[in-house]
Amino acid sequence: MDFTADHIGFVVAAYGLSLAVLGGLVARILIRDRMLRAEAAQLSTRSRGPQR
């Protein structure tokens, strides 16, 4: 990559935006995974009924 080109700002901005979007998607996946695991654990304990 030629860092002396006139359009280097656009290239760096495009890479930065892509990185931000991908980071957001990964964060969303991890947060949703945590929420679904908690919900599954709650449903699992609820379906067992009272413990004796």
Short mmCIF file of C-alpha atoms in Angstrom, two decimals:
data_model
loop_
_atom_site.label_atom_id
_atom_site.label_comp_id
_atom_site.label_asym_id
_atom_site.label_seq_id
_atom_site.Cartn_x
_atom_site.Cartn_y
_atom_site.Cartn_z
CA MET A 1 0.00 0.00 0.00
CA ASP A 2 1.33 3.43 -0.92
CA PHE A 3 1.07 5.61 2.19
CA THR A 4 2.01 8.74 0.25
CA ALA A 5 -1.01 8.57 -2.07
CA ASP A 6 -3.55 11.38 -1.98
CA HIS A 7 -6.41 9.04 -1.09
CA ILE A 8 -4.75 7.36 1.92
CA GLY A 9 -7.21 9.11 4.26
CA PHE A 10 -10.14 7.42 2.56
CA VAL A 11 -8.43 4.03 2.70
CA VAL A 12 -7.63 4.36 6.39
CA ALA A 13 -11.19 5.57 7.09
CA ALA A 14 -12.63 2.60 5.21
CA TYR A 15 -10.47 0.17 7.17
CA GLY A 16 -11.43 1.88 10.42
CA LEU A 17 -15.13 1.79 9.63
CA SER A 18 -14.91 -1.88 8.65
CA LEU A 19 -13.10 -2.67 11.88
CA ALA A 20 -15.71 -0.79 13.92
CA VAL A 21 -18.61 -2.59 12.22
CA LEU A 22 -17.02 -6.01 12.64
CA GLY A 23 -16.21 -5.24 16.28
CA GLY A 24 -19.82 -4.24 16.85
CA LEU A 25 -21.07 -7.44 15.29
CA VAL A 26 -18.77 -9.56 17.45
CA ALA A 27 -19.86 -7.66 20.57
CA ARG A 28 -23.52 -8.16 19.66
CA ILE A 29 -22.98 -11.89 19.17
CA LEU A 30 -21.19 -12.24 22.51
CA ILE A 31 -23.83 -10.22 24.40
CA ARG A 32 -26.66 -12.21 22.82
CA ASP A 33 -24.87 -15.48 23.64
CA ARG A 34 -24.59 -14.44 27.27
CA MET A 35 -28.28 -13.48 27.40
CA LEU A 36 -29.42 -16.74 25.78
CA ARG A 37 -27.25 -18.85 28.08
CA ALA A 38 -28.73 -17.10 31.11
CA GLU A 39 -32.25 -17.62 29.78
CA ALA A 40 -31.56 -21.31 29.08
CA ALA A 41 -30.20 -21.78 32.60
CA GLN A 42 -33.26 -20.09 34.05
CA LEU A 43 -35.60 -22.27 32.01
CA SER A 44 -33.63 -25.35 32.97
CA THR A 45 -33.99 -24.67 36.69
CA ARG A 46 -37.66 -23.76 36.27
CA SER A 47 -38.48 -26.99 34.41
CA ARG A 48 -36.99 -29.17 37.16
CA GLY A 49 -39.69 -28.14 39.59
CA PRO A 50 -39.30 -27.95 43.35
CA GLN A 51 -36.36 -29.85 44.76
CA ARG A 52 -36.95 -32.27 47.63
#
